[in-house]
Amino acid sequence: MQKPISHNSDEVSIDDLLRLKRSEKPNRQFWDQFDHELHQRMLQTLVKKESWYLQVWNRLTSINSLTQIAGLTAAAVVVSLFLIGPSKEPTLVTSSPLEDTLMSPDFSSEVMVEADYDTDAIFVRDALKIEQGVDFDQDYTTDIIQLAQNQSSDYSADSIPVRAAFGQTGIASLVF
Amino acid sequence: MTTISTTAAQELSPVENVPLSERDKDWIVVQEVQAGKVAAFDLLVQKYREHIFSVIYNMTGNRADASDLAQETFIKAFQAIERFQGKSAFFTWLYRIGINTTMSFLKKNSRRRFINYETINEEVQTNVIIERLTAKNRTEKGLLVKELQEKLNESLQKLSVKHRTVVILHEIEGLEHAEIAEITKASIGTVRSRLHYAKQQLRAYLQEYLVQ
């Protein structure tokens, strides 16, 4: 593992000098003090209560990650249905009548924008049905589902980098 | 402190009674700690405290800071041991924690640096290198040892942290290039290159003590 000390006549190499650093060692008293202090600090660590957000985080991370993602996604869908649903319904029903909307010159562009936002074929088909004067409620329902799906997928995608970032700032931050 | 059973460290491999490697022995102890046998962690502290202290002391050049940071290293390791999966050797993982803790400390305290050297073991007086240097310089042994200690520490502190780390791990701790590469998360080539450059620098700083 190590090159031996150069026994060649009077030679003294840099390796020989550096190896002398091994002689700088603390005495027995130092280690007794060290052990005592370390035990005290470790006990403090064990006793110290974790903050609530760390407790929540630890519980979340202890669950299987797939279950976690599925659970969070489902929760996001339910929450978004409750939050977004009621606010959008009166606006759509009580605003301009269907004929007005269809005759509006901006409508086609609106449809195109929404279709671009989510290129799902079903959504585009539903949007086209509105232009043809087909059931308005059907489009509304589809709209909510699209929105909810987008939100849930964004949320789960976000949660992964957040978790990774948290791990890096924690104790085992071992990036050299 | 050492009242716990040391059976883990003495175990033999179930296959052909082959003695376990240090890595395997450590892994057994780690698993005991993970299973809730907190006292088993003391075995790891006893085994590695001098190495960890030595690395940190040589990186900081300060005895008190080294003691504090070595303790911090073990606390961090204890807190994170549940997540250690044995993919690397425990000692490389521990060294990495120690080095990262020290590097953070040095970064935070780059302007506040105090030198506080460790006492030199008396055995060094009979060291063949000291004998040679005493003969060459015709100085008193005690004075030479003290002077050399100061010069060596000063020279090490002149190196960048990355170069210093590699020199300490290889020349003082005696680790292999591959082990250093794993600890520092660098390639073996980078380790070799850093070592070469660092020794070149040290040769220039310590020229007066070299005999060729």
Short mmCIF file of C-alpha atoms in Angstrom, two decimals:
data_model
loop_
_atom_site.label_atom_id
_atom_site.label_comp_id
_atom_site.label_asym_id
_atom_site.label_seq_id
_atom_site.Cartn_x
_atom_site.Cartn_y
_atom_site.Cartn_z
CA MET A 1 0.00 0.00 0.00
CA GLN A 2 2.72 2.45 1.00
CA LYS A 3 6.23 2.88 -0.25
CA PRO A 4 8.74 2.08 2.51
CA ILE A 5 10.93 4.76 4.04
CA SER A 6 13.89 5.33 1.79
CA HIS A 7 16.78 3.47 3.40
CA ASN A 8 19.04 4.54 0.62
CA SER A 9 22.04 6.23 2.31
CA ASP A 10 21.05 9.78 3.30
CA GLU A 11 18.05 10.24 1.08
CA VAL A 12 14.98 12.04 2.46
CA SER A 13 12.01 12.29 0.12
CA ILE A 14 8.78 14.26 0.34
CA ASP A 15 6.94 11.00 1.11
CA ASP A 16 9.26 10.44 4.09
CA LEU A 17 8.56 13.91 5.43
CA LEU A 18 4.80 13.54 5.03
CA ARG A 19 4.90 10.20 6.79
CA LEU A 20 6.28 11.99 9.86
CA LYS A 21 2.85 13.60 10.20
CA ARG A 22 1.60 10.23 11.42
CA SER A 23 3.45 10.91 14.65
CA GLU A 24 1.13 13.79 15.53
CA LYS A 25 -1.26 11.84 17.69
CA PRO A 26 -3.47 12.87 20.60
CA ASN A 27 -2.88 11.24 23.98
CA ARG A 28 -5.17 8.92 25.96
CA GLN A 29 -6.66 11.83 27.91
CA PHE A 30 -7.76 13.50 24.69
CA TRP A 31 -9.64 10.39 23.59
CA ASP A 32 -11.39 10.03 26.95
CA GLN A 33 -12.59 13.61 26.62
CA PHE A 34 -13.51 13.01 22.98
CA ASP A 35 -15.64 9.95 23.82
CA HIS A 36 -17.35 11.77 26.66
CA GLU A 37 -18.23 14.79 24.52
CA LEU A 38 -19.36 12.63 21.63
CA HIS A 39 -21.72 10.65 23.88
CA GLN A 40 -23.18 13.86 25.24
CA ARG A 41 -23.77 15.24 21.77
CA MET A 42 -25.28 12.00 20.52
CA LEU A 43 -27.68 11.91 23.44
CA GLN A 44 -28.70 15.48 22.72
CA THR A 45 -29.36 14.49 19.14
CA LEU A 46 -31.52 11.57 20.19
CA VAL A 47 -33.50 13.62 22.68
CA LYS A 48 -33.95 16.66 20.47
CA LYS A 49 -37.47 16.70 19.10
CA GLU A 50 -37.85 16.99 15.37
CA SER A 51 -39.81 19.93 13.99
CA TRP A 52 -43.31 19.15 12.70
CA TYR A 53 -42.39 19.47 9.02
CA LEU A 54 -39.52 17.01 9.45
CA GLN A 55 -41.85 14.58 11.19
CA VAL A 56 -44.36 14.89 8.32
CA TRP A 57 -41.57 14.48 5.80
CA ASN A 58 -40.17 11.42 7.55
CA ARG A 59 -43.60 9.81 7.59
CA LEU A 60 -44.10 10.54 3.93
CA THR A 61 -40.70 9.21 2.96
CA SER A 62 -41.21 6.04 4.99
CA ILE A 63 -44.17 5.09 2.77
CA ASN A 64 -43.53 3.23 -0.47
CA SER A 65 -42.77 5.79 -3.18
CA LEU A 66 -45.30 4.36 -5.68
CA THR A 67 -48.06 4.41 -3.11
CA GLN A 68 -46.97 7.92 -2.26
CA ILE A 69 -47.18 9.20 -5.83
CA ALA A 70 -50.52 7.47 -6.42
CA GLY A 71 -51.91 8.90 -3.18
CA LEU A 72 -50.71 12.41 -3.90
CA THR A 73 -52.05 12.27 -7.45
CA ALA A 74 -55.47 11.10 -6.26
CA ALA A 75 -55.52 13.80 -3.58
CA ALA A 76 -54.59 16.44 -6.14
CA VAL A 77 -57.40 15.31 -8.48
CA VAL A 78 -59.98 15.41 -5.69
CA VAL A 79 -58.82 18.80 -4.43
CA SER A 80 -58.76 20.31 -7.89
CA LEU A 81 -62.28 19.00 -8.62
CA PHE A 82 -63.55 20.71 -5.49
CA LEU A 83 -61.67 23.94 -5.96
CA ILE A 84 -61.92 24.52 -9.69
CA GLY A 85 -65.31 22.98 -10.39
CA PRO A 86 -67.67 25.36 -8.55
CA SER A 87 -65.93 28.56 -9.63
CA LYS A 88 -66.05 27.69 -13.31
CA GLU A 89 -69.62 26.42 -13.51
CA PRO A 90 -71.57 29.71 -13.07
CA THR A 91 -69.31 31.59 -15.48
CA LEU A 92 -69.88 29.14 -18.25
CA VAL A 93 -73.60 28.74 -17.74
CA THR A 94 -74.58 32.38 -17.20
CA SER A 95 -72.25 34.08 -19.61
CA SER A 96 -72.95 34.51 -23.30
CA PRO A 97 -75.39 32.11 -24.90
CA LEU A 98 -74.05 29.32 -26.98
CA GLU A 99 -74.97 31.00 -30.27
CA ASP A 100 -73.08 34.18 -29.27
CA THR A 101 -70.07 32.24 -28.34
CA LEU A 102 -70.09 30.38 -31.58
CA MET A 103 -70.53 33.54 -33.59
CA SER A 104 -67.75 35.37 -31.79
CA PRO A 105 -64.81 35.95 -34.14
CA ASP A 106 -62.33 35.05 -31.34
CA PHE A 107 -63.89 31.72 -30.61
CA SER A 108 -61.99 29.72 -33.18
CA SER A 109 -58.72 31.07 -31.91
CA GLU A 110 -59.75 30.22 -28.33
CA VAL A 111 -60.48 26.68 -29.39
CA MET A 112 -57.12 26.48 -31.08
CA VAL A 113 -55.35 27.76 -28.02
CA GLU A 114 -57.02 25.21 -25.80
CA ALA A 115 -56.33 22.48 -28.30
CA ASP A 116 -52.67 23.48 -28.30
CA TYR A 117 -52.53 23.47 -24.54
CA ASP A 118 -53.53 19.86 -24.47
CA THR A 119 -53.16 17.97 -27.70
CA ASP A 120 -55.32 15.11 -26.50
CA ALA A 121 -57.41 13.96 -29.48
CA ILE A 122 -60.59 13.64 -27.40
CA PHE A 123 -60.31 17.20 -26.23
CA VAL A 124 -59.89 18.53 -29.76
CA ARG A 125 -62.81 16.46 -30.94
CA ASP A 126 -64.99 17.83 -28.16
CA ALA A 127 -63.96 21.36 -28.97
CA LEU A 128 -64.96 20.84 -32.57
CA LYS A 129 -68.32 19.50 -31.47
CA ILE A 130 -69.02 22.87 -29.81
CA GLU A 131 -68.47 24.63 -33.09
CA GLN A 132 -71.03 22.30 -34.60
CA GLY A 133 -73.47 23.21 -31.84
CA VAL A 134 -73.27 19.96 -29.95
CA ASP A 135 -73.98 19.58 -26.23
CA PHE A 136 -72.26 22.30 -24.21
CA ASP A 137 -72.19 20.37 -20.90
CA GLN A 138 -70.20 17.61 -22.43
CA ASP A 139 -67.40 19.99 -23.31
CA TYR A 140 -67.48 21.53 -19.86
CA THR A 141 -67.03 18.15 -18.20
CA THR A 142 -64.16 17.29 -20.47
CA ASP A 143 -62.55 20.63 -19.70
CA ILE A 144 -62.54 19.92 -15.98
CA ILE A 145 -61.08 16.49 -16.43
CA GLN A 146 -58.33 17.85 -18.65
CA LEU A 147 -57.48 20.51 -16.12
CA ALA A 148 -57.49 18.13 -13.22
CA GLN A 149 -55.28 15.68 -15.07
CA ASN A 150 -52.83 18.40 -15.91
CA GLN A 151 -52.68 19.58 -12.33
CA SER A 152 -52.20 16.19 -10.88
CA SER A 153 -49.46 15.27 -13.29
CA ASP A 154 -47.66 18.56 -12.65
CA TYR A 155 -47.87 18.00 -8.95
CA SER A 156 -46.42 14.51 -9.01
CA ALA A 157 -43.69 15.60 -11.38
CA ASP A 158 -42.78 18.44 -9.03
CA SER A 159 -42.72 16.24 -6.00
CA ILE A 160 -39.80 14.16 -7.26
CA PRO A 161 -37.23 16.98 -7.63
CA VAL A 162 -38.43 18.43 -4.32
CA ARG A 163 -37.69 15.14 -2.65
CA ALA A 164 -34.29 14.90 -4.28
CA ALA A 165 -33.44 18.45 -3.26
CA PHE A 166 -34.46 17.76 0.31
CA GLY A 167 -32.26 14.70 0.40
CA GLN A 168 -29.29 16.74 -0.76
CA THR A 169 -29.64 19.35 1.93
CA GLY A 170 -29.93 16.74 4.62
CA ILE A 171 -27.35 14.96 6.65
CA ALA A 172 -26.04 12.74 3.91
CA SER A 173 -25.11 15.61 1.67
CA LEU A 174 -22.05 13.91 0.31
CA VAL A 175 -21.34 15.76 -2.84
CA PHE A 176 -17.63 16.32 -2.89
CA MET B 1 -18.11 2.75 26.18
CA THR B 2 -16.68 -0.57 25.04
CA THR B 3 -18.92 -2.83 27.09
CA ILE B 4 -20.86 -4.02 24.08
CA SER B 5 -20.40 -7.41 22.53
CA THR B 6 -17.74 -7.56 19.87
CA THR B 7 -19.05 -10.72 18.25
CA ALA B 8 -19.87 -8.87 15.06
CA ALA B 9 -16.29 -7.87 14.48
CA GLN B 10 -14.98 -11.39 15.09
CA GLU B 11 -17.42 -13.28 12.91
CA LEU B 12 -16.36 -15.64 10.20
CA SER B 13 -17.93 -15.94 6.81
CA PRO B 14 -20.46 -18.79 6.70
CA VAL B 15 -18.78 -20.01 3.53
CA GLU B 16 -15.69 -22.13 4.32
CA ASN B 17 -14.94 -20.24 7.53
CA VAL B 18 -13.03 -17.60 5.60
CA PRO B 19 -12.26 -14.58 7.80
CA LEU B 20 -14.44 -11.64 6.91
CA SER B 21 -12.96 -8.56 5.29
CA GLU B 22 -12.97 -5.28 7.18
CA ARG B 23 -15.72 -4.09 4.88
CA ASP B 24 -17.91 -7.09 5.73
CA LYS B 25 -17.22 -6.74 9.45
CA ASP B 26 -18.22 -3.10 9.32
CA TRP B 27 -21.35 -3.95 7.35
CA ILE B 28 -22.41 -6.43 10.04
CA VAL B 29 -21.98 -3.79 12.73
CA VAL B 30 -23.85 -1.23 10.62
CA GLN B 31 -26.75 -3.66 10.23
CA GLU B 32 -26.81 -4.15 14.00
CA VAL B 33 -27.07 -0.38 14.47
CA GLN B 34 -29.78 -0.21 11.82
CA ALA B 35 -31.68 -2.93 13.67
CA GLY B 36 -31.75 -0.71 16.76
CA LYS B 37 -28.63 -1.84 18.61
CA VAL B 38 -27.42 1.71 19.05
CA ALA B 39 -24.50 0.73 21.29
CA ALA B 40 -22.89 -1.14 18.38
CA PHE B 41 -22.12 2.24 16.85
CA ASP B 42 -19.43 2.60 19.51
CA LEU B 43 -17.46 -0.16 17.80
CA LEU B 44 -17.31 1.95 14.66
CA VAL B 45 -16.35 5.05 16.63
CA GLN B 46 -13.51 3.21 18.37
CA LYS B 47 -12.28 1.78 15.10
CA TYR B 48 -12.28 4.95 13.03
CA ARG B 49 -12.02 7.91 15.42
CA GLU B 50 -8.22 8.23 15.07
CA HIS B 51 -8.33 8.08 11.27
CA ILE B 52 -11.14 10.59 11.03
CA PHE B 53 -9.46 12.90 13.51
CA SER B 54 -6.13 12.63 11.67
CA VAL B 55 -7.66 13.52 8.28
CA ILE B 56 -9.57 16.48 9.71
CA TYR B 57 -6.64 17.67 11.81
CA ASN B 58 -4.33 17.68 8.81
CA MET B 59 -6.95 19.44 6.72
CA THR B 60 -7.58 22.19 9.28
CA GLY B 61 -4.25 22.39 11.11
CA ASN B 62 -6.21 22.92 14.29
CA ARG B 63 -6.54 20.35 17.08
CA ALA B 64 -9.68 21.82 18.70
CA ASP B 65 -11.52 22.25 15.40
CA ALA B 66 -10.53 18.74 14.38
CA SER B 67 -11.95 17.29 17.58
CA ASP B 68 -15.21 19.16 17.11
CA LEU B 69 -15.53 18.25 13.43
CA ALA B 70 -14.66 14.59 14.05
CA GLN B 71 -17.47 14.41 16.60
CA GLU B 72 -19.80 16.10 14.15
CA THR B 73 -18.81 13.52 11.54
CA PHE B 74 -19.79 10.63 13.81
CA ILE B 75 -23.07 12.31 14.75
CA LYS B 76 -23.93 12.83 11.10
CA ALA B 77 -23.01 9.24 10.32
CA PHE B 78 -25.15 8.01 13.21
CA GLN B 79 -28.12 10.06 12.04
CA ALA B 80 -27.77 8.88 8.46
CA ILE B 81 -26.79 5.26 9.11
CA GLU B 82 -30.33 4.07 8.48
CA ARG B 83 -29.93 5.13 4.87
CA PHE B 84 -26.51 3.46 4.42
CA GLN B 85 -27.08 0.50 2.11
CA GLY B 86 -23.62 -1.04 2.04
CA LYS B 87 -23.03 -0.21 -1.62
CA SER B 88 -19.66 1.23 -0.66
CA ALA B 89 -17.40 0.36 2.25
CA PHE B 90 -18.47 1.98 5.51
CA PHE B 91 -15.09 3.65 5.96
CA THR B 92 -15.23 5.39 2.56
CA TRP B 93 -18.72 6.62 3.43
CA LEU B 94 -17.50 7.86 6.83
CA TYR B 95 -14.42 9.53 5.35
CA ARG B 96 -16.65 11.26 2.82
CA ILE B 97 -18.87 12.65 5.58
CA GLY B 98 -15.78 13.82 7.47
CA ILE B 99 -14.22 15.46 4.44
CA ASN B 100 -17.42 17.18 3.38
CA THR B 101 -18.04 18.42 6.90
CA THR B 102 -14.49 19.78 7.03
CA MET B 103 -14.73 21.39 3.60
CA SER B 104 -17.94 23.17 4.60
CA PHE B 105 -16.26 24.34 7.77
CA LEU B 106 -13.20 25.62 5.90
CA LYS B 107 -15.40 27.43 3.40
CA LYS B 108 -17.38 29.13 6.17
CA ASN B 109 -14.27 30.04 8.13
CA SER B 110 -11.91 30.88 5.30
CA ARG B 111 -10.94 34.17 6.95
CA ARG B 112 -10.71 32.91 10.50
CA ARG B 113 -7.85 30.43 10.68
CA PHE B 114 -5.98 29.51 13.83
CA ILE B 115 -3.18 27.04 13.96
CA ASN B 116 -3.16 24.72 16.96
CA TYR B 117 -0.85 21.76 16.47
CA GLU B 118 -1.11 18.33 17.97
CA THR B 119 1.69 17.01 20.17
CA ILE B 120 4.19 14.81 18.43
CA ASN B 121 4.61 11.27 19.58
CA GLU B 122 7.98 10.76 21.27
CA GLU B 123 8.72 7.79 19.03
CA VAL B 124 9.49 10.24 16.25
CA GLN B 125 12.79 11.12 17.97
CA THR B 126 14.14 7.72 17.00
CA ASN B 127 12.78 7.90 13.46
CA VAL B 128 15.42 7.23 10.81
CA ILE B 129 14.39 10.32 8.84
CA ILE B 130 14.83 12.58 11.87
CA GLU B 131 18.23 10.98 12.46
CA ARG B 132 19.27 11.74 8.90
CA LEU B 133 18.03 15.32 9.04
CA THR B 134 19.69 15.93 12.40
CA ALA B 135 22.96 14.63 11.01
CA LYS B 136 22.64 16.76 7.90
CA ASN B 137 21.64 20.02 9.62
CA ARG B 138 23.72 19.44 12.75
CA THR B 139 20.92 20.77 14.90
CA GLU B 140 19.38 19.59 18.14
CA LYS B 141 16.79 16.85 17.52
CA GLY B 142 13.97 18.41 19.56
CA LEU B 143 14.30 21.75 17.81
CA LEU B 144 14.39 20.11 14.40
CA VAL B 145 11.25 18.09 15.07
CA LYS B 146 9.35 21.18 16.21
CA GLU B 147 10.56 23.24 13.25
CA LEU B 148 9.75 20.49 10.80
CA GLN B 149 6.26 20.06 12.24
CA GLU B 150 5.55 23.76 11.72
CA LYS B 151 6.95 23.75 8.20
CA LEU B 152 5.04 20.62 7.21
CA ASN B 153 1.75 21.99 8.51
CA GLU B 154 2.28 25.38 6.92
CA SER B 155 3.10 23.77 3.60
CA LEU B 156 0.00 21.58 3.73
CA GLN B 157 -2.17 24.61 4.47
CA LYS B 158 -0.76 26.38 1.41
CA LEU B 159 -2.25 23.71 -0.86
CA SER B 160 -5.82 23.97 -2.12
CA VAL B 161 -8.32 21.91 -0.10
CA LYS B 162 -8.71 19.35 -2.88
CA HIS B 163 -4.97 18.85 -3.30
CA ARG B 164 -4.46 18.75 0.46
CA THR B 165 -7.18 16.12 0.86
CA VAL B 166 -5.60 13.80 -1.67
CA VAL B 167 -2.12 14.13 -0.15
CA ILE B 168 -3.45 13.49 3.36
CA LEU B 169 -5.45 10.45 2.32
CA HIS B 170 -2.60 8.92 0.33
CA GLU B 171 0.60 9.85 2.14
CA ILE B 172 -0.62 10.11 5.71
CA GLU B 173 -3.62 7.78 5.81
CA GLY B 174 -2.10 5.37 3.34
CA LEU B 175 -5.20 4.88 1.19
CA GLU B 176 -5.07 3.55 -2.36
CA HIS B 177 -5.81 5.77 -5.36
CA ALA B 178 -9.04 3.87 -6.02
CA GLU B 179 -10.22 4.34 -2.43
CA ILE B 180 -9.45 8.06 -2.59
CA ALA B 181 -11.29 8.29 -5.90
CA GLU B 182 -14.35 6.73 -4.28
CA ILE B 183 -14.18 9.02 -1.26
CA THR B 184 -13.67 12.20 -3.25
CA LYS B 185 -16.01 11.16 -6.07
CA ALA B 186 -13.27 11.86 -8.60
CA SER B 187 -11.67 9.61 -11.20
CA ILE B 188 -8.47 7.73 -10.41
CA GLY B 189 -6.73 9.85 -13.06
CA THR B 190 -7.81 13.03 -11.28
CA VAL B 191 -6.58 11.65 -7.97
CA ARG B 192 -3.17 10.81 -9.48
CA SER B 193 -2.91 14.19 -11.12
CA ARG B 194 -3.84 16.04 -7.92
CA LEU B 195 -1.36 13.98 -5.97
CA HIS B 196 1.42 14.66 -8.46
CA TYR B 197 0.77 18.40 -8.47
CA ALA B 198 0.43 18.60 -4.67
CA LYS B 199 3.72 16.77 -4.10
CA GLN B 200 5.43 19.01 -6.60
CA GLN B 201 4.24 22.03 -4.63
CA LEU B 202 5.27 20.49 -1.33
CA ARG B 203 8.73 19.69 -2.70
CA ALA B 204 9.17 23.36 -3.51
CA TYR B 205 7.98 24.47 -0.04
CA LEU B 206 10.10 21.91 1.82
CA GLN B 207 13.17 22.00 -0.37
CA GLU B 208 15.56 22.67 2.52
CA TYR B 209 14.63 19.37 4.22
CA LEU B 210 14.94 17.15 1.20
CA VAL B 211 18.10 15.15 0.74
CA GLN B 212 18.79 13.50 -2.60
#
